[in-house]
Amino acid sequence: SQSAKEGNGTIQLVCGAQTLSVEGKCGGVTTMGELVITIQDKIVPSRMFTLSFNTDQFPTDGDVFAVKKSNYTAEGKKSKKEVYIGFSEVSTSNQMDWSSDDASGFLKFEVDVDAIKCVFKDLELKPSEVYNKGELNQNAVVSGSFHLYRN
């Protein structure tokens, strides 16, 4: 397992008339053949933006990943050029969660030596029917940027 030196990120999710954000530290860790990058909000620690990759390798310069629907139960080999993304807050006072689907878009990475950067705009996420209530139970659009450092 590898880990990355902490960077930071700013993510905005727009759902109906509401805008939610995650702004804070960004880190990456590889475990069991997967790379997971997480941005955690500095004010609401239970609010996070997560990217899960089908590879344990950090992105290289120019890598483009197709954003797909999360499919933890799928058998067989998954594409190393796919990523699953989610925006969630699960606490005693708030439960909400959005995740990518197969029409969400693409993520492109820039890597300069050890600095890994990603900027993206208008990726569509689907709501969780279990958690999201009222106005939050609709598709949302997420945009933002983050960076972290390979050790």
GROMACS .gro file of N, CA and C in nm:
model
  453
    1SER      N    1   0.084  -0.119   0.000
    1SER     CA    2   0.000   0.000   0.000
    1SER      C    3   0.088   0.124   0.000
    2GLN      N    4   0.048   0.220  -0.081
    2GLN     CA    5   0.121   0.346  -0.089
    2GLN      C    6   0.029   0.456  -0.041
    3SER      N    7   0.088   0.566   0.003
    3SER     CA    8   0.004   0.681   0.035
    3SER      C    9   0.067   0.804  -0.027
    4ALA      N   10  -0.012   0.910  -0.034
    4ALA     CA   11   0.036   1.034  -0.095
    4ALA      C   12   0.048   1.140   0.012
    5LYS      N   13   0.137   1.235  -0.010
    5LYS     CA   14   0.148   1.348   0.080
    5LYS      C   15   0.024   1.435   0.059
    6GLU      N   16  -0.028   1.485   0.170
    6GLU     CA   17  -0.153   1.560   0.168
    6GLU      C   18  -0.146   1.687   0.083
    7GLY      N   19  -0.251   1.709   0.006
    7GLY     CA   20  -0.270   1.833  -0.066
    7GLY      C   21  -0.402   1.891  -0.021
    8ASN      N   22  -0.471   1.959  -0.111
    8ASN     CA   23  -0.605   2.005  -0.075
    8ASN      C   24  -0.692   2.017  -0.198
    9GLY      N   25  -0.821   2.037  -0.173
    9GLY     CA   26  -0.916   2.045  -0.283
    9GLY      C   27  -1.035   2.130  -0.247
   10THR      N   28  -1.104   2.177  -0.349
   10THR     CA   29  -1.228   2.253  -0.334
   10THR      C   30  -1.327   2.197  -0.435
   11ILE      N   31  -1.439   2.147  -0.385
   11ILE     CA   32  -1.540   2.086  -0.469
   11ILE      C   33  -1.673   2.153  -0.441
   12GLN      N   34  -1.751   2.183  -0.545
   12GLN     CA   35  -1.885   2.240  -0.528
   12GLN      C   36  -1.986   2.150  -0.595
   13LEU      N   37  -2.094   2.124  -0.522
   13LEU     CA   38  -2.203   2.044  -0.575
   13LEU      C   39  -2.327   2.132  -0.578
   14VAL      N   40  -2.393   2.137  -0.694
   14VAL     CA   41  -2.514   2.216  -0.709
   14VAL      C   42  -2.630   2.119  -0.730
   15CYS      N   43  -2.729   2.129  -0.641
   15CYS     CA   44  -2.847   2.043  -0.646
   15CYS      C   45  -2.969   2.131  -0.629
   16GLY      N   46  -3.046   2.149  -0.737
   16GLY     CA   47  -3.160   2.241  -0.729
   16GLY      C   48  -3.110   2.381  -0.695
   17ALA      N   49  -3.167   2.443  -0.592
   17ALA     CA   50  -3.127   2.578  -0.552
   17ALA      C   51  -3.013   2.576  -0.449
   18GLN      N   52  -2.969   2.457  -0.410
   18GLN     CA   53  -2.867   2.449  -0.306
   18GLN      C   54  -2.729   2.423  -0.363
   19THR      N   55  -2.630   2.486  -0.300
   19THR     CA   56  -2.490   2.459  -0.332
   19THR      C   57  -2.422   2.410  -0.206
   20LEU      N   58  -2.359   2.295  -0.216
   20LEU     CA   59  -2.283   2.238  -0.105
   20LEU      C   60  -2.137   2.233  -0.146
   21SER      N   61  -2.048   2.247  -0.049
   21SER     CA   62  -1.907   2.241  -0.087
   21SER      C   63  -1.828   2.152   0.008
   22VAL      N   64  -1.718   2.103  -0.047
   22VAL     CA   65  -1.617   2.032   0.031
   22VAL      C   66  -1.489   2.108   0.006
   23GLU      N   67  -1.429   2.159   0.113
   23GLU     CA   68  -1.303   2.231   0.099
   23GLU      C   69  -1.212   2.186   0.212
   24GLY      N   70  -1.098   2.130   0.176
   24GLY     CA   71  -1.008   2.084   0.281
   24GLY      C   72  -0.899   1.995   0.229
   25LYS      N   73  -0.846   1.913   0.320
   25LYS     CA   74  -0.731   1.830   0.286
   25LYS      C   75  -0.769   1.720   0.187
   26CYS      N   76  -0.672   1.687   0.104
   26CYS     CA   77  -0.690   1.584   0.001
   26CYS      C   78  -0.577   1.484   0.016
   27GLY      N   79  -0.612   1.356   0.022
   27GLY     CA   80  -0.510   1.254   0.034
   27GLY      C   81  -0.545   1.134  -0.052
   28GLY      N   82  -0.446   1.050  -0.076
   28GLY     CA   83  -0.468   0.930  -0.156
   28GLY      C   84  -0.400   0.811  -0.091
   29VAL      N   85  -0.465   0.696  -0.103
   29VAL     CA   86  -0.407   0.574  -0.048
   29VAL      C   87  -0.440   0.458  -0.142
   30THR      N   88  -0.346   0.364  -0.155
   30THR     CA   89  -0.373   0.245  -0.235
   30THR      C   90  -0.390   0.128  -0.140
   31THR      N   91  -0.492   0.048  -0.167
   31THR     CA   92  -0.518  -0.068  -0.084
   31THR      C   93  -0.593  -0.172  -0.166
   32MET      N   94  -0.556  -0.297  -0.152
   32MET     CA   95  -0.624  -0.408  -0.220
   32MET      C   96  -0.647  -0.382  -0.369
   33GLY      N   97  -0.544  -0.331  -0.437
   33GLY     CA   98  -0.552  -0.312  -0.581
   33GLY      C   99  -0.627  -0.190  -0.626
   34GLU      N  100  -0.664  -0.102  -0.533
   34GLU     CA  101  -0.738   0.019  -0.570
   34GLU      C  102  -0.669   0.143  -0.514
   35LEU      N  103  -0.684   0.252  -0.587
   35LEU     CA  104  -0.642   0.384  -0.539
   35LEU      C  105  -0.768   0.459  -0.500
   36VAL      N  106  -0.768   0.517  -0.381
   36VAL     CA  107  -0.880   0.600  -0.336
   36VAL      C  108  -0.825   0.737  -0.299
   37ILE      N  109  -0.883   0.842  -0.360
   37ILE     CA  110  -0.847   0.980  -0.327
   37ILE      C  111  -0.968   1.042  -0.258
   38THR      N  112  -0.945   1.105  -0.142
   38THR     CA  113  -1.055   1.164  -0.065
   38THR      C  114  -1.023   1.308  -0.030
   39ILE      N  115  -1.123   1.394  -0.047
   39ILE     CA  116  -1.116   1.532   0.000
   39ILE      C  117  -1.217   1.543   0.113
   40GLN      N  118  -1.170   1.590   0.230
   40GLN     CA  119  -1.255   1.599   0.348
   40GLN      C  120  -1.275   1.746   0.383
   41ASP      N  121  -1.401   1.783   0.410
   41ASP     CA  122  -1.430   1.923   0.442
   41ASP      C  123  -1.371   1.960   0.577
   42LYS      N  124  -1.309   2.080   0.584
   42LYS     CA  125  -1.242   2.121   0.708
   42LYS      C  126  -1.342   2.167   0.814
   43ILE      N  127  -1.463   2.208   0.773
   43ILE     CA  128  -1.564   2.255   0.870
   43ILE      C  129  -1.659   2.142   0.908
   44VAL      N  130  -1.701   2.062   0.809
   44VAL     CA  131  -1.792   1.949   0.834
   44VAL      C  132  -1.715   1.821   0.797
   45PRO      N  133  -1.642   1.762   0.893
   45PRO     CA  134  -1.555   1.648   0.860
   45PRO      C  135  -1.629   1.526   0.804
   46SER      N  136  -1.760   1.516   0.829
   46SER     CA  137  -1.834   1.402   0.775
   46SER      C  138  -1.874   1.422   0.629
   47ARG      N  139  -1.841   1.538   0.572
   47ARG     CA  140  -1.870   1.566   0.431
   47ARG      C  141  -1.744   1.541   0.348
   48MET      N  142  -1.755   1.453   0.249
   48MET     CA  143  -1.637   1.413   0.172
   48MET      C  144  -1.667   1.397   0.024
   49PHE      N  145  -1.563   1.414  -0.055
   49PHE     CA  146  -1.566   1.385  -0.198
   49PHE      C  147  -1.465   1.274  -0.220
   50THR      N  148  -1.507   1.165  -0.283
   50THR     CA  149  -1.422   1.047  -0.295
   50THR      C  150  -1.411   1.002  -0.440
   51LEU      N  151  -1.291   0.963  -0.480
   51LEU     CA  152  -1.267   0.905  -0.612
   51LEU      C  153  -1.207   0.767  -0.591
   52SER      N  154  -1.265   0.666  -0.654
   52SER     CA  155  -1.215   0.529  -0.642
   52SER      C  156  -1.175   0.479  -0.781
   53PHE      N  157  -1.051   0.432  -0.790
   53PHE     CA  158  -0.994   0.387  -0.918
   53PHE      C  159  -0.981   0.235  -0.917
   54ASN      N  160  -0.983   0.174  -1.036
   54ASN     CA  161  -0.966   0.029  -1.051
   54ASN      C  162  -0.819  -0.010  -1.064
   55THR      N  163  -0.732   0.071  -1.010
   55THR     CA  164  -0.589   0.043  -1.018
   55THR      C  165  -0.524   0.096  -0.891
   56ASP      N  166  -0.409   0.040  -0.855
   56ASP     CA  167  -0.338   0.091  -0.738
   56ASP      C  168  -0.226   0.186  -0.779
   57GLN      N  169  -0.229   0.231  -0.904
   57GLN     CA  170  -0.127   0.325  -0.953
   57GLN      C  171  -0.182   0.467  -0.951
   58PHE      N  172  -0.100   0.561  -0.905
   58PHE     CA  173  -0.140   0.702  -0.912
   58PHE      C  174  -0.143   0.746  -1.058
   59PRO      N  175  -0.232   0.839  -1.094
   59PRO     CA  176  -0.238   0.886  -1.234
   59PRO      C  177  -0.105   0.945  -1.279
   60THR      N  178  -0.080   0.935  -1.410
   60THR     CA  179   0.036   0.999  -1.469
   60THR      C  180  -0.012   1.116  -1.555
   61ASP      N  181   0.081   1.196  -1.601
   61ASP     CA  182   0.045   1.319  -1.674
   61ASP      C  183  -0.037   1.287  -1.798
   62GLY      N  184  -0.151   1.356  -1.811
   62GLY     CA  185  -0.236   1.339  -1.927
   62GLY      C  186  -0.335   1.225  -1.918
   63ASP      N  187  -0.329   1.147  -1.811
   63ASP     CA  188  -0.424   1.035  -1.797
   63ASP      C  189  -0.568   1.087  -1.796
   64VAL      N  190  -0.654   1.018  -1.870
   64VAL     CA  191  -0.796   1.051  -1.874
   64VAL      C  192  -0.873   0.928  -1.827
   65PHE      N  193  -0.963   0.948  -1.733
   65PHE     CA  194  -1.045   0.839  -1.679
   65PHE      C  195  -1.191   0.867  -1.711
   66ALA      N  196  -1.261   0.763  -1.755
   66ALA     CA  197  -1.406   0.773  -1.775
   66ALA      C  198  -1.472   0.759  -1.638
   67VAL      N  199  -1.562   0.853  -1.607
   67VAL     CA  200  -1.635   0.847  -1.481
   67VAL      C  201  -1.752   0.752  -1.501
   68LYS      N  202  -1.761   0.650  -1.414
   68LYS     CA  203  -1.860   0.544  -1.430
   68LYS      C  204  -1.942   0.524  -1.303
   69LYS      N  205  -2.048   0.447  -1.320
   69LYS     CA  206  -2.130   0.408  -1.206
   69LYS      C  207  -2.050   0.313  -1.118
   70SER      N  208  -2.055   0.335  -0.988
   70SER     CA  209  -1.984   0.249  -0.896
   70SER      C  210  -2.041   0.108  -0.905
   71ASN      N  211  -1.952   0.011  -0.914
   71ASN     CA  212  -1.997  -0.126  -0.932
   71ASN      C  213  -1.908  -0.219  -0.850
   72TYR      N  214  -1.927  -0.214  -0.718
   72TYR     CA  215  -1.841  -0.292  -0.628
   72TYR      C  216  -1.861  -0.442  -0.645
   73THR      N  217  -1.978  -0.484  -0.690
   73THR     CA  218  -2.008  -0.627  -0.696
   73THR      C  219  -1.973  -0.691  -0.829
   74ALA      N  220  -1.928  -0.612  -0.925
   74ALA     CA  221  -1.899  -0.666  -1.058
   74ALA      C  222  -1.786  -0.769  -1.051
   75GLU      N  223  -1.805  -0.876  -1.124
   75GLU     CA  224  -1.702  -0.980  -1.132
   75GLU      C  225  -1.610  -0.949  -1.249
   76GLY      N  226  -1.494  -1.011  -1.245
   76GLY     CA  227  -1.402  -1.000  -1.357
   76GLY      C  228  -1.320  -0.872  -1.353
   77LYS      N  229  -1.248  -0.850  -1.460
   77LYS     CA  230  -1.154  -0.740  -1.467
   77LYS      C  231  -1.227  -0.610  -1.500
   78LYS      N  232  -1.193  -0.506  -1.425
   78LYS     CA  233  -1.252  -0.375  -1.449
   78LYS      C  234  -1.147  -0.288  -1.518
   79SER      N  235  -1.193  -0.195  -1.600
   79SER     CA  236  -1.101  -0.109  -1.674
   79SER      C  237  -1.020  -0.021  -1.579
   80LYS      N  238  -0.890  -0.015  -1.606
   80LYS     CA  239  -0.802   0.071  -1.525
   80LYS      C  240  -0.817   0.218  -1.563
   81LYS      N  241  -0.896   0.246  -1.664
   81LYS     CA  242  -0.918   0.385  -1.707
   81LYS      C  243  -1.057   0.433  -1.667
   82GLU      N  244  -1.113   0.374  -1.561
   82GLU     CA  245  -1.243   0.417  -1.509
   82GLU      C  246  -1.227   0.463  -1.365
   83VAL      N  247  -1.311   0.556  -1.326
   83VAL     CA  248  -1.310   0.608  -1.189
   83VAL      C  249  -1.455   0.625  -1.144
   84TYR      N  250  -1.478   0.602  -1.016
   84TYR     CA  251  -1.611   0.620  -0.957
   84TYR      C  252  -1.600   0.736  -0.860
   85ILE      N  253  -1.696   0.828  -0.863
   85ILE     CA  254  -1.687   0.942  -0.772
   85ILE      C  255  -1.814   0.955  -0.689
   86GLY      N  256  -1.796   1.010  -0.570
   86GLY     CA  257  -1.909   1.029  -0.480
   86GLY      C  258  -1.892   1.153  -0.395
   87PHE      N  259  -2.004   1.214  -0.359
   87PHE     CA  260  -2.009   1.331  -0.271
   87PHE      C  261  -2.105   1.293  -0.161
   88SER      N  262  -2.059   1.288  -0.037
   88SER     CA  263  -2.149   1.242   0.068
   88SER      C  264  -2.126   1.314   0.200
   89GLU      N  265  -2.231   1.314   0.280
   89GLU     CA  266  -2.222   1.357   0.419
   89GLU      C  267  -2.313   1.264   0.497
   90VAL      N  268  -2.253   1.186   0.584
   90VAL     CA  269  -2.332   1.094   0.665
   90VAL      C  270  -2.295   1.119   0.810
   91SER      N  271  -2.387   1.185   0.881
   91SER     CA  272  -2.367   1.214   1.023
   91SER      C  273  -2.501   1.196   1.093
   92THR      N  274  -2.504   1.219   1.223
   92THR     CA  275  -2.631   1.204   1.295
   92THR      C  276  -2.732   1.309   1.251
   93SER      N  277  -2.684   1.426   1.209
   93SER     CA  278  -2.778   1.533   1.170
   93SER      C  279  -2.808   1.537   1.021
   94ASN      N  280  -2.720   1.484   0.939
   94ASN     CA  281  -2.736   1.492   0.794
   94ASN      C  282  -2.699   1.361   0.727
   95GLN      N  283  -2.782   1.318   0.633
   95GLN     CA  284  -2.747   1.204   0.549
   95GLN      C  285  -2.779   1.239   0.405
   96MET      N  286  -2.675   1.248   0.324
   96MET     CA  287  -2.695   1.273   0.182
   96MET      C  288  -2.578   1.214   0.106
   97ASP      N  289  -2.607   1.170  -0.016
   97ASP     CA  290  -2.505   1.101  -0.092
   97ASP      C  291  -2.541   1.107  -0.241
   98TRP      N  292  -2.443   1.144  -0.322
   98TRP     CA  293  -2.459   1.140  -0.467
   98TRP      C  294  -2.343   1.059  -0.522
   99SER      N  295  -2.366   0.988  -0.632
   99SER     CA  296  -2.256   0.913  -0.693
   99SER      C  297  -2.265   0.917  -0.845
  100SER      N  298  -2.152   0.886  -0.906
  100SER     CA  299  -2.143   0.893  -1.052
  100SER      C  300  -2.225   0.783  -1.118
  101ASP      N  301  -2.259   0.809  -1.244
  101ASP     CA  302  -2.318   0.704  -1.325
  101ASP      C  303  -2.244   0.703  -1.459
  102ASP      N  304  -2.286   0.619  -1.552
  102ASP     CA  305  -2.208   0.600  -1.674
  102ASP      C  306  -2.211   0.721  -1.767
  103ALA      N  307  -2.294   0.820  -1.738
  103ALA     CA  308  -2.301   0.938  -1.824
  103ALA      C  309  -2.237   1.061  -1.758
  104SER      N  310  -2.159   1.039  -1.653
  104SER     CA  311  -2.107   1.152  -1.576
  104SER      C  312  -2.001   1.235  -1.647
  105GLY      N  313  -1.913   1.171  -1.726
  105GLY     CA  314  -1.810   1.248  -1.796
  105GLY      C  315  -1.672   1.189  -1.780
  106PHE      N  316  -1.571   1.277  -1.781
  106PHE     CA  317  -1.431   1.234  -1.778
  106PHE      C  318  -1.351   1.319  -1.680
  107LEU      N  319  -1.243   1.262  -1.627
  107LEU     CA  320  -1.147   1.334  -1.544
  107LEU      C  321  -1.011   1.325  -1.611
  108LYS      N  322  -0.943   1.438  -1.621
  108LYS     CA  323  -0.809   1.439  -1.677
  108LYS      C  324  -0.712   1.488  -1.570
  109PHE      N  325  -0.598   1.422  -1.563
  109PHE     CA  326  -0.498   1.455  -1.461
  109PHE      C  327  -0.374   1.519  -1.523
  110GLU      N  328  -0.315   1.612  -1.446
  110GLU     CA  329  -0.186   1.669  -1.479
  110GLU      C  330  -0.091   1.629  -1.369
  111VAL      N  331   0.026   1.579  -1.407
  111VAL     CA  332   0.123   1.538  -1.307
  111VAL      C  333   0.255   1.603  -1.340
  112ASP      N  334   0.312   1.674  -1.242
  112ASP     CA  335   0.442   1.738  -1.257
  112ASP      C  336   0.530   1.683  -1.146
  113VAL      N  337   0.622   1.596  -1.181
  113VAL     CA  338   0.708   1.523  -1.087
  113VAL      C  339   0.618   1.449  -0.987
  114ASP      N  340   0.602   1.502  -0.865
  114ASP     CA  341   0.520   1.434  -0.765
  114ASP      C  342   0.385   1.499  -0.741
  115ALA      N  343   0.360   1.614  -0.805
  115ALA     CA  344   0.232   1.685  -0.785
  115ALA      C  345   0.127   1.632  -0.882
  116ILE      N  346   0.017   1.583  -0.826
  116ILE     CA  347  -0.094   1.530  -0.906
  116ILE      C  348  -0.208   1.630  -0.897
  117LYS      N  349  -0.255   1.681  -1.012
  117LYS     CA  350  -0.361   1.783  -1.013
  117LYS      C  351  -0.476   1.738  -1.101
  118CYS      N  352  -0.596   1.782  -1.062
  118CYS     CA  353  -0.713   1.753  -1.143
  118CYS      C  354  -0.812   1.867  -1.129
  119VAL      N  355  -0.863   1.915  -1.242
  119VAL     CA  356  -0.966   2.020  -1.246
  119VAL      C  357  -1.080   1.964  -1.329
  120PHE      N  358  -1.203   1.979  -1.281
  120PHE     CA  359  -1.316   1.926  -1.357
  120PHE      C  360  -1.438   2.016  -1.339
  121LYS      N  361  -1.531   2.002  -1.432
  121LYS     CA  362  -1.648   2.090  -1.434
  121LYS      C  363  -1.771   2.011  -1.478
  122ASP      N  364  -1.880   2.036  -1.407
  122ASP     CA  365  -2.013   1.987  -1.449
  122ASP      C  366  -2.024   1.837  -1.470
  123LEU      N  367  -1.974   1.760  -1.374
  123LEU     CA  368  -1.996   1.615  -1.378
  123LEU      C  369  -2.130   1.587  -1.309
  124GLU      N  370  -2.216   1.512  -1.375
  124GLU     CA  371  -2.349   1.485  -1.318
  124GLU      C  372  -2.345   1.365  -1.226
  125LEU      N  373  -2.403   1.382  -1.107
  125LEU     CA  374  -2.410   1.275  -1.009
  125LEU      C  375  -2.556   1.244  -0.978
  126LYS      N  376  -2.583   1.118  -0.944
  126LYS     CA  377  -2.719   1.073  -0.911
  126LYS      C  378  -2.735   1.068  -0.759
  127PRO      N  379  -2.857   1.100  -0.710
  127PRO     CA  380  -2.879   1.097  -0.565
  127PRO      C  381  -2.901   0.955  -0.513
  128SER      N  382  -2.874   0.939  -0.384
  128SER     CA  383  -2.907   0.814  -0.315
  128SER      C  384  -3.054   0.820  -0.276
  129GLU      N  385  -3.130   0.721  -0.318
  129GLU     CA  386  -3.273   0.719  -0.282
  129GLU      C  387  -3.291   0.687  -0.135
  130VAL      N  388  -3.191   0.630  -0.073
  130VAL     CA  389  -3.199   0.597   0.070
  130VAL      C  390  -3.181   0.722   0.156
  131TYR      N  391  -3.078   0.801   0.126
  131TYR     CA  392  -3.042   0.915   0.211
  131TYR      C  393  -3.105   1.047   0.172
  132ASN      N  394  -3.113   1.076   0.042
  132ASN     CA  395  -3.148   1.210  -0.002
  132ASN      C  396  -3.299   1.233   0.005
  133LYS      N  397  -3.335   1.341   0.073
  133LYS     CA  398  -3.476   1.373   0.093
  133LYS      C  399  -3.509   1.510   0.032
  134GLY      N  400  -3.634   1.527  -0.009
  134GLY     CA  401  -3.680   1.657  -0.057
  134GLY      C  402  -3.602   1.705  -0.177
  135GLU      N  403  -3.563   1.831  -0.172
  135GLU     CA  404  -3.493   1.893  -0.285
  135GLU      C  405  -3.361   1.823  -0.317
  136LEU      N  406  -3.300   1.760  -0.217
  136LEU     CA  407  -3.171   1.694  -0.238
  136LEU      C  408  -3.184   1.561  -0.313
  137ASN      N  409  -3.309   1.513  -0.330
  137ASN     CA  410  -3.329   1.386  -0.398
  137ASN      C  411  -3.346   1.407  -0.549
  138GLN      N  412  -3.244   1.467  -0.609
  138GLN     CA  413  -3.241   1.487  -0.754
  138GLN      C  414  -3.095   1.490  -0.799
  139ASN      N  415  -3.077   1.482  -0.931
  139ASN     CA  416  -2.942   1.486  -0.986
  139ASN      C  417  -2.873   1.614  -0.943
  140ALA      N  418  -2.741   1.605  -0.929
  140ALA     CA  419  -2.660   1.721  -0.892
  140ALA      C  420  -2.544   1.730  -0.990
  141VAL      N  421  -2.483   1.849  -0.994
  141VAL     CA  422  -2.367   1.872  -1.080
  141VAL      C  423  -2.251   1.912  -0.990
  142VAL      N  424  -2.137   1.848  -1.012
  142VAL     CA  425  -2.021   1.874  -0.927
  142VAL      C  426  -1.906   1.927  -1.013
  143SER      N  427  -1.835   2.027  -0.958
  143SER     CA  428  -1.720   2.088  -1.024
  143SER      C  429  -1.614   2.113  -0.917
  144GLY      N  430  -1.489   2.123  -0.959
  144GLY     CA  431  -1.387   2.155  -0.860
  144GLY      C  432  -1.247   2.124  -0.906
  145SER      N  433  -1.156   2.126  -0.808
  145SER     CA  434  -1.015   2.097  -0.835
  145SER      C  435  -0.952   2.042  -0.708
  146PHE      N  436  -0.848   1.963  -0.726
  146PHE     CA  437  -0.775   1.913  -0.611
  146PHE      C  438  -0.634   1.880  -0.654
  147HIS      N  439  -0.546   1.872  -0.555
  147HIS     CA  440  -0.410   1.826  -0.582
  147HIS      C  441  -0.357   1.752  -0.460
  148LEU      N  442  -0.265   1.662  -0.486
  148LEU     CA  443  -0.195   1.591  -0.381
  148LEU      C  444  -0.057   1.555  -0.435
  149TYR      N  445   0.024   1.493  -0.352
  149TYR     CA  446   0.163   1.467  -0.390
  149TYR      C  447   0.198   1.321  -0.367
  150ARG      N  448   0.259   1.260  -0.468
  150ARG     CA  449   0.313   1.125  -0.449
  150ARG      C  450   0.434   1.135  -0.359
  151ASN      N  451   0.452   1.040  -0.271
  151ASN     CA  452   0.571   1.043  -0.184
  151ASN      C  453   0.693   0.993  -0.258
   0.00000   0.00000   0.00000
